[in-house]
């Protein structure tokens, strides 16, 4: 069995930041493995550890700077990695879910996985749509927002986390793409041994031509035209002073509201 | 020119976002001209169809196929309906189920998809407003296409309450059963503990800012001193530090206590969805720009590890 896991490097923004044109100034941004993808990687590695002959391959769209993040996934137990980048992708600006899915589908066509796991969404642009778009392009079945997974005899029995504390129990025929929700497992920290091993695992690099894709056809229909801090609607009364002073003010307020011990 | 909004229902209830989308749809039709269509697929389509007949809606399409949501069925039906109505903008909910079929529909119709929008404008081509980096910034996106698909964030538009005089039309969709490769077996309520956070008058709710599981002790101490119930935001439940039934938010419980004390909670939209109806909201957080302060009535912008024990002391 082969499991393909999509892995994205995302940007985390500091509490305080400045906007520089259409981006947040680099000084306030830290690169990290997308939280949802971390759960997807863990789920794949757990399936591998529970069964015989399972290979876990990660795929990433991103420049060589993302290699360090990809190594994190390898250190947690993925067997090898594929990274796709191209000048045309660089120039396309805001990559929409369809464009990303097109690239990932070309990799999936090469790898021919039985199961594809993606994070539900990415922490930065948060489209939440690449996994299902990818499934449809591949003609695979899918399930979005999966927080429990049980594989048996060509069927994925999943729980989908709906709103309001309700889960939907669904059987999905393989091959399938599942988008993985946080909380489905407990992602491991990479061990020192894992980190050492990750350095020698294969990380293959492709451009669009390698995948048989036409660079001229890469054009995102979405164009980001502004970036700004939303206007605060807050009218909170903010207590000022030392922690003792603010706690005293809050205590007085709570007593006024009828909260006592 | 027209707009088509696809309603959502679950276990016999029309979900609120179905009506909120109609307001977003009206905004677009006001810019574009043309008609506002809405559609309900499956379930008690007659009752749902009547409820969707709100002011400004021109046509309600009812599609009688099955009871509950199934993404394979929805993908086929919405694709067929969109091919029939040819809306300039196809609206769908940015819900768990919306995200389970909207991307496939957009792919089949070869339309760009913009998800989780909090604003739309069609005066000069379609422009959508979205949030990035957990609501820290907003961005506007121009969509360069004649026709697009958009998923609408719940609770961003008001519901239209006035009845309308729409035409209600049954749509005869053809469902290819061989392409239905998923089966919904049922539903399960999330449990875990024996506490009902929806019943508490005072909630002490804790988020990622608590950093370590051991640090929860100061939260339990405060809750004990205030005779309050402990709840939490998603990361704590994901980490297994709190039982699932203590989760406040979109995928957890909706709570409306007299007092909600949010400690170390940044206030992501998914969390706010579950607690904004609280009577008095107090936030304790080091980050003065945390979105939680936008909805809080009272705030302390300081280190929770100093403020919380000091507050507990006051009630001892």
XYZ file of C-alpha atoms in Angstrom:
577
model
C 0.000 0.000 0.000
C 1.202 3.477 -0.791
C 0.061 6.608 1.063
C 0.736 10.025 -0.381
C 0.637 12.891 2.133
C 0.551 16.514 1.046
C 2.832 18.644 3.184
C 2.899 22.416 3.115
C 5.218 24.914 4.688
C 3.160 27.738 6.127
C 3.954 31.140 7.515
C 3.222 31.918 11.151
C 2.903 35.614 11.937
C 4.081 37.224 15.192
C 1.631 39.032 17.492
C 3.095 42.338 16.373
C 3.785 42.773 12.660
C 4.010 45.223 9.788
C 2.500 44.894 6.360
C 4.766 45.517 3.402
C 2.652 45.940 0.284
C 0.774 42.683 -0.281
C 2.819 40.721 2.236
C 3.710 40.716 5.875
C 7.276 41.855 6.350
C 9.608 38.837 6.571
C 10.893 39.906 9.978
C 7.566 38.929 11.552
C 7.123 35.608 9.801
C 8.326 32.145 10.802
C 8.130 29.131 8.506
C 6.641 25.952 9.885
C 5.079 22.639 8.908
C 1.318 23.190 8.532
C -0.385 21.976 11.714
C -3.105 20.011 9.884
C -0.485 18.299 7.700
C 1.371 17.231 10.827
C -1.690 15.179 11.817
C -1.949 13.796 8.262
C 1.695 12.670 8.356
C 1.191 11.059 11.769
C -1.915 9.211 10.556
C 0.000 7.841 7.559
C 2.966 6.772 9.702
C 0.637 5.035 12.166
C -0.976 3.095 9.303
C 2.502 2.129 8.132
C 3.513 0.978 11.593
C 0.355 -1.109 11.934
C 0.616 -2.889 8.599
C 3.053 -4.645 6.313
C 4.501 -3.132 3.222
C 3.182 0.412 3.520
C 5.143 3.239 1.965
C 4.551 6.862 2.990
C 5.539 9.505 0.457
C 5.134 13.244 1.032
C 4.549 15.804 -1.683
C 5.129 19.534 -1.354
C 4.702 22.483 -3.677
C 7.400 24.969 -2.767
C 10.905 26.305 -3.349
C 14.095 24.724 -2.004
C 13.720 26.787 1.200
C 10.932 24.393 2.192
C 13.299 21.398 2.317
C 13.871 21.861 6.028
C 10.132 21.589 6.695
C 9.912 18.528 4.458
C 12.744 16.926 6.478
C 10.564 17.360 9.572
C 7.951 15.103 7.986
C 10.652 12.614 6.981
C 12.030 12.678 10.524
C 8.582 11.736 11.811
C 8.556 8.598 9.711
C 7.683 9.333 6.076
C 9.828 7.213 3.729
C 10.640 9.704 1.006
C 9.563 13.078 -0.321
C 8.715 14.804 -3.574
C 8.940 18.559 -4.003
C 7.617 20.468 -7.002
C 8.656 23.981 -7.912
C 8.919 25.985 -11.052
C 9.410 29.563 -12.173
C 5.859 29.514 -13.502
C 4.522 28.669 -10.024
C 6.672 31.387 -8.517
C 5.275 33.895 -11.025
C 1.663 32.815 -10.625
C 1.287 34.654 -7.322
C -1.647 33.473 -5.228
C -2.022 29.789 -6.064
C -5.684 28.810 -6.004
C -6.813 25.318 -4.918
C -7.333 24.250 -8.543
C -3.781 25.113 -9.593
C -2.320 23.364 -6.555
C -4.525 20.328 -7.153
C -3.425 20.197 -10.801
C 0.225 19.946 -9.736
C -0.473 17.446 -6.952
C -2.587 15.336 -9.317
C 0.367 15.040 -11.694
C 2.511 13.728 -8.833
C -0.262 11.363 -7.748
C -0.487 10.065 -11.313
C 3.226 9.148 -11.115
C 3.026 7.670 -7.623
C -0.315 5.862 -7.986
C -1.190 5.880 -4.263
C -3.996 3.878 -2.652
C -4.687 6.642 -0.182
C -3.944 10.360 -0.183
C -3.991 12.300 3.069
C -4.008 16.084 3.214
C -4.551 18.526 6.049
C -8.076 19.999 6.180
C -6.607 23.426 5.472
C -3.406 25.388 5.678
C -2.800 27.764 8.545
C -1.892 30.675 6.257
C -4.282 31.005 3.303
C -6.804 28.514 4.676
C -8.677 27.656 1.474
C -9.591 24.206 2.780
C -10.330 23.015 -0.740
C -7.198 21.500 -2.258
C -7.812 17.924 -1.032
C -11.313 17.539 -2.440
C -10.324 19.272 -5.697
C -7.419 16.838 -5.982
C -9.720 13.848 -5.405
C -12.085 14.988 -8.127
C -9.247 15.525 -10.586
C -7.943 12.023 -9.868
C -11.414 10.468 -10.072
C -10.907 9.223 -6.514
C -13.446 9.192 -3.714
C -12.893 11.577 -0.825
C -13.863 12.663 2.657
C -13.406 16.129 4.117
C -12.659 16.937 7.770
C -11.882 13.427 8.965
C -11.154 12.997 12.667
C -11.234 9.208 12.917
C -10.054 6.651 10.369
C -10.265 2.883 10.177
C -9.063 1.073 7.042
C -10.361 -2.345 6.145
C -10.764 -4.282 2.918
C -10.643 -1.366 0.525
C -12.949 0.824 2.583
C -12.086 3.770 4.809
C -14.557 4.025 7.669
C -14.270 7.613 8.828
C -15.788 10.057 11.239
C -16.289 13.500 9.776
C -16.324 16.261 12.340
C -19.441 18.336 11.722
C -20.339 21.535 13.560
C -21.869 21.533 17.021
C -20.341 18.409 18.555
C -21.736 15.957 15.988
C -19.756 13.473 13.917
C -20.879 11.827 10.683
C -19.935 8.155 10.249
C -19.200 7.407 6.618
C -17.743 4.548 4.603
C -15.597 5.646 1.681
C -14.328 3.388 -1.104
C -10.592 3.416 -1.751
C -8.629 4.810 -3.452
C -9.553 8.035 -1.731
C -8.336 11.427 -0.614
C -9.062 12.220 3.024
C -8.565 15.658 4.526
C -7.367 15.221 8.078
C -8.587 17.287 11.018
C -6.433 18.136 14.029
C -7.060 15.936 17.047
C -7.333 12.683 15.028
C -4.091 11.482 16.672
C -1.250 12.691 18.809
C 1.567 13.770 16.455
C 4.971 12.583 17.616
C 8.043 14.696 18.068
C 10.833 13.713 15.714
C 13.409 11.605 17.552
C 17.101 12.370 17.221
C 17.443 9.115 15.305
C 14.563 10.157 13.049
C 16.167 13.521 12.393
C 19.478 11.826 11.483
C 17.740 9.324 9.205
C 15.736 12.062 7.495
C 18.928 13.567 6.134
C 19.606 10.494 4.017
C 16.036 9.916 2.800
C 15.225 10.681 -0.809
C 13.844 14.155 -1.564
C 13.100 14.268 -5.298
C 12.721 17.604 -7.040
C 10.492 18.113 -10.058
C 9.558 21.044 -12.209
C 6.349 21.254 -14.225
C 7.931 19.819 -17.378
C 9.113 16.757 -15.414
C 5.468 16.113 -14.579
C 4.257 16.671 -18.118
C 2.541 19.920 -17.171
C 2.596 22.970 -19.384
C 4.139 25.922 -17.556
C 2.298 28.285 -19.902
C -0.983 26.871 -18.629
C -0.242 27.861 -15.033
C -2.195 31.018 -14.340
C -4.087 31.504 -11.120
C -7.470 33.171 -11.669
C -7.186 34.748 -8.216
C -5.272 37.964 -7.697
C -4.640 39.373 -4.263
C -5.184 43.121 -4.496
C -4.835 44.322 -0.918
C -3.696 43.247 2.518
C -4.604 45.126 5.675
C -5.365 44.735 9.352
C -9.105 44.468 9.882
C -10.679 47.382 11.699
C -11.168 46.504 15.296
C -14.753 46.563 16.422
C -13.660 46.127 19.996
C -15.066 48.363 22.664
C -13.690 46.384 25.562
C -12.975 48.155 28.814
C -9.328 47.305 29.345
C -8.120 47.249 32.948
C -4.716 48.861 33.346
C -2.037 48.396 35.968
C -0.068 45.646 37.656
C -1.473 42.089 37.643
C -2.643 42.616 41.248
C -4.422 45.845 40.292
C -6.100 44.469 37.178
C -7.083 41.298 39.034
C -8.642 43.431 41.780
C -10.637 45.427 39.242
C -11.802 42.253 37.526
C -12.710 40.686 40.865
C -14.836 43.725 41.710
C -16.560 43.466 38.339
C -17.248 39.750 38.772
C -18.726 40.376 42.220
C -20.908 43.081 40.706
C -22.101 40.509 38.145
C -23.054 38.206 40.979
C -20.065 35.863 40.746
C -18.956 34.861 44.222
C -17.520 31.690 45.648
C -26.667 37.252 -14.766
C -27.797 35.441 -11.679
C -26.708 34.017 -8.375
C -27.467 30.509 -7.118
C -27.122 29.729 -3.393
C -27.190 26.100 -2.217
C -28.885 25.590 1.155
C -27.719 23.243 3.884
C -29.694 21.094 6.300
C -28.904 18.385 8.795
C -31.100 15.941 10.659
C -34.300 17.692 9.636
C -33.142 21.251 10.347
C -32.329 23.915 7.817
C -29.002 25.410 8.887
C -28.809 29.159 9.419
C -26.089 29.710 6.825
C -28.703 28.799 4.182
C -30.536 32.036 4.945
C -27.394 34.111 5.512
C -26.217 33.215 2.005
C -29.339 34.816 0.617
C -28.189 38.184 1.992
C -24.785 37.672 0.358
C -26.630 36.686 -2.815
C -28.735 39.840 -2.681
C -25.583 41.973 -2.367
C -24.264 40.356 -5.532
C -27.512 40.592 -7.478
C -27.763 44.277 -6.542
C -24.380 44.759 -8.234
C -24.851 42.348 -11.118
C -28.512 42.702 -11.879
C -30.387 39.496 -12.618
C -32.014 36.948 -10.377
C -31.346 35.288 -7.048
C -31.902 31.540 -7.052
C -31.601 29.205 -4.128
C -31.863 25.431 -3.940
C -32.382 22.751 -1.335
C -31.266 19.189 -1.980
C -32.701 16.247 -0.091
C -34.632 16.021 3.156
C -38.100 17.541 3.518
C -37.682 19.745 0.465
C -41.223 21.160 0.634
C -40.836 22.549 4.151
C -37.265 23.683 3.510
C -38.315 25.247 0.188
C -41.035 27.280 1.925
C -38.528 28.516 4.518
C -36.120 29.608 1.788
C -38.818 31.728 0.159
C -37.524 35.016 1.550
C -37.729 38.550 0.267
C -35.543 39.079 -2.782
C -35.405 35.425 -3.810
C -36.705 34.851 -7.348
C -36.676 31.072 -7.559
C -36.358 28.246 -5.032
C -35.328 24.933 -6.606
C -36.247 21.828 -4.650
C -34.452 18.578 -5.420
C -35.993 15.517 -3.854
C -33.095 13.060 -3.534
C -32.509 11.153 -0.299
C -32.709 12.374 3.265
C -29.276 13.410 4.454
C -26.236 14.982 2.897
C -24.089 12.750 0.709
C -21.272 14.504 -1.128
C -21.439 12.267 -4.201
C -25.118 13.096 -4.654
C -24.662 16.808 -3.894
C -21.745 17.083 -6.314
C -23.826 15.633 -9.148
C -26.997 17.590 -8.364
C -25.331 20.978 -7.809
C -23.306 20.543 -11.001
C -26.472 19.808 -12.998
C -28.391 22.657 -11.387
C -25.574 25.126 -12.072
C -25.450 23.995 -15.695
C -29.201 24.696 -15.900
C -29.288 28.057 -14.052
C -25.827 29.199 -15.247
C -25.279 31.537 -12.303
C -22.525 34.122 -12.516
C -21.750 33.290 -8.913
C -22.503 29.937 -7.305
C -22.710 30.307 -3.522
C -22.246 27.418 -1.091
C -21.767 27.355 2.677
C -18.235 27.304 4.052
C -19.275 24.540 6.413
C -17.820 21.074 6.921
C -20.289 19.714 4.376
C -19.864 22.686 2.043
C -16.139 21.954 1.903
C -16.982 18.314 1.198
C -18.635 19.054 -2.174
C -17.976 22.670 -3.272
C -14.401 21.992 -4.490
C -15.576 19.031 -6.601
C -18.419 21.068 -8.104
C -16.095 23.972 -8.940
C -13.696 21.513 -10.549
C -16.429 19.928 -12.684
C -17.809 23.295 -13.761
C -14.285 24.583 -14.396
C -14.924 27.629 -12.205
C -12.433 29.217 -9.838
C -13.327 28.666 -6.207
C -12.868 31.216 -3.444
C -13.585 29.750 -0.019
C -14.442 31.175 3.386
C -15.304 34.641 2.144
C -16.443 37.315 4.584
C -17.360 39.859 1.914
C -18.294 39.922 -1.768
C -18.603 42.706 -4.321
C -19.447 42.406 -8.015
C -19.469 46.023 -9.119
C -16.363 45.674 -11.242
C -15.854 41.948 -11.656
C -16.042 39.673 -8.621
C -14.007 40.696 -5.597
C -13.991 38.599 -2.445
C -12.737 39.492 1.014
C -10.972 36.778 3.024
C -8.994 36.543 6.229
C -5.481 35.146 6.490
C -3.204 33.880 9.260
C -6.006 33.087 11.686
C -7.885 36.396 11.172
C -4.836 38.584 11.771
C -5.155 40.231 8.375
C -7.764 40.646 5.674
C -7.185 40.489 1.975
C -9.201 41.305 -1.095
C -9.051 38.957 -4.041
C -10.049 39.783 -7.598
C -11.452 36.795 -9.436
C -10.499 36.844 -13.092
C -13.279 34.714 -14.578
C -16.733 35.179 -16.022
C -18.244 32.688 -13.600
C -17.075 31.689 -10.145
C -17.881 29.535 -7.135
C -17.711 30.968 -3.637
C -18.158 29.492 -0.165
C -19.639 31.857 2.391
C -18.436 31.954 6.008
C -21.331 31.313 8.416
C -22.537 34.162 10.654
C -21.055 36.921 8.468
C -24.306 38.023 6.825
C -27.673 38.648 8.475
C -30.597 36.378 7.739
C -33.483 37.780 5.715
C -36.588 37.330 7.851
C -39.285 38.704 5.531
C -41.238 36.206 3.442
C -40.892 36.420 -0.314
C -42.875 35.541 -3.411
C -40.411 33.273 -5.172
C -41.363 30.642 -7.689
C -40.851 27.224 -6.117
C -39.783 24.735 -8.743
C -38.940 21.055 -8.443
C -35.689 20.218 -10.221
C -35.399 16.748 -11.653
C -31.785 15.710 -11.164
C -30.292 12.525 -12.538
C -28.158 10.763 -9.954
C -25.716 8.193 -11.296
C -25.718 5.677 -8.427
C -22.529 4.009 -9.664
C -20.710 7.260 -8.930
C -21.913 7.237 -5.315
C -18.955 5.608 -3.606
C -19.503 6.835 -0.074
C -22.214 5.813 2.366
C -23.293 7.832 5.369
C -23.902 5.287 8.135
C -25.140 7.626 10.843
C -24.257 10.292 13.354
C -22.655 10.351 16.751
C -22.770 12.995 19.470
C -19.386 13.856 20.864
C -19.144 12.980 24.525
C -16.376 12.080 26.892
C -17.159 13.581 30.258
C -20.132 14.240 32.474
C -20.210 18.029 32.363
C -22.690 20.154 30.477
C -20.879 23.391 29.711
C -23.998 24.764 28.004
C -25.714 24.765 31.391
C -23.069 26.739 33.347
C -23.646 30.324 34.531
C -19.938 31.057 34.719
C -17.365 29.511 32.374
C -13.631 29.739 32.843
C -12.386 28.921 29.360
C -8.774 28.265 28.551
C -6.762 28.256 25.330
C -3.347 27.614 23.861
C -1.827 30.372 26.004
C -1.740 27.980 28.954
C 1.252 26.313 27.224
C 1.507 23.111 29.303
C -1.020 20.647 30.686
C 0.417 21.052 34.222
C -0.402 24.759 34.073
C -4.105 23.931 33.989
C -3.961 23.763 37.779
C -4.221 27.552 38.033
C -7.352 27.386 35.873
C -8.951 24.699 38.060
C -8.058 26.764 41.127
C -9.784 29.817 39.682
C -12.834 27.810 38.618
C -13.092 26.335 42.115
C -12.827 29.773 43.696
C -15.548 31.151 41.398
C -17.713 28.040 41.517
C -17.387 28.032 37.726
C -17.113 25.319 35.074
C -13.937 24.807 33.050
C -14.201 24.839 29.267
C -11.611 25.221 26.530
C -10.729 26.015 22.964
C -9.855 23.465 20.306
C -6.078 23.052 20.836
C -6.595 21.858 24.414
C -9.115 19.272 23.333
C -6.829 18.155 20.462
C -4.010 17.736 22.964
C -6.234 15.605 25.157
C -5.881 18.036 28.080
C -9.652 18.516 28.320
C -12.542 16.180 27.462
C -14.191 16.708 24.090
C -17.484 17.812 25.597
C -15.751 20.827 27.153
C -14.909 22.297 23.742
C -16.412 25.697 22.955
C -16.680 26.609 19.288
C -17.952 25.772 15.858
C -17.150 22.080 16.132
C -17.807 22.017 19.868
C -20.610 23.506 21.936
C -22.334 26.851 21.661
C -22.471 28.422 25.119
C -24.285 31.462 26.500
C -23.257 31.824 30.157
C -23.720 34.984 32.222
C -19.955 35.372 32.408
C -17.378 33.890 30.027
C -13.759 34.331 31.070
C -11.463 33.601 28.094
C -7.944 32.916 29.318
C -5.095 32.620 26.837
C -7.563 32.315 23.977
C -6.718 34.317 20.857
C -10.277 34.256 19.569
C -10.174 32.465 16.226
C -13.450 32.739 14.359
C -14.238 29.072 15.038
C -14.022 29.689 18.773
C -15.943 32.947 18.728
C -18.812 31.197 16.911
C -19.367 29.178 20.065
C -19.287 31.901 22.732
C -20.169 35.285 21.291
C -23.674 35.039 22.759
C -22.316 35.090 26.328
C -23.730 37.950 28.389
C -20.427 39.298 29.685
C -17.140 38.344 28.048
C -13.835 38.872 29.838
C -10.537 38.235 28.068
C -7.104 37.749 29.614
C -4.358 37.622 27.004
C -0.858 39.050 26.538
C -1.423 39.952 22.884
C -3.321 43.274 22.718
C -4.146 42.559 19.062
C -5.766 39.191 19.787
C -9.188 39.076 18.062
C -10.778 38.033 21.375
C -10.530 41.687 22.494
C -12.804 42.645 19.580
C -15.711 40.841 21.158
C -14.773 41.088 24.843
C -16.584 43.504 27.146
C -13.656 43.651 29.556
C -10.021 42.820 29.046
C -6.705 42.433 30.768
C -3.738 42.618 28.399
C -1.201 40.901 30.583
C 0.423 37.589 31.453
C -2.228 35.055 32.464
C 0.273 33.322 34.765
C 0.359 36.444 36.927
C -3.227 37.661 36.566
C -5.058 34.362 37.095
C -3.471 33.454 40.471
C -3.975 37.063 41.651
C -7.637 36.839 40.673
C -8.049 33.488 42.431
C -6.542 35.033 45.595
C -9.299 37.673 45.567
C -11.990 35.011 45.911
C -10.343 32.918 48.579
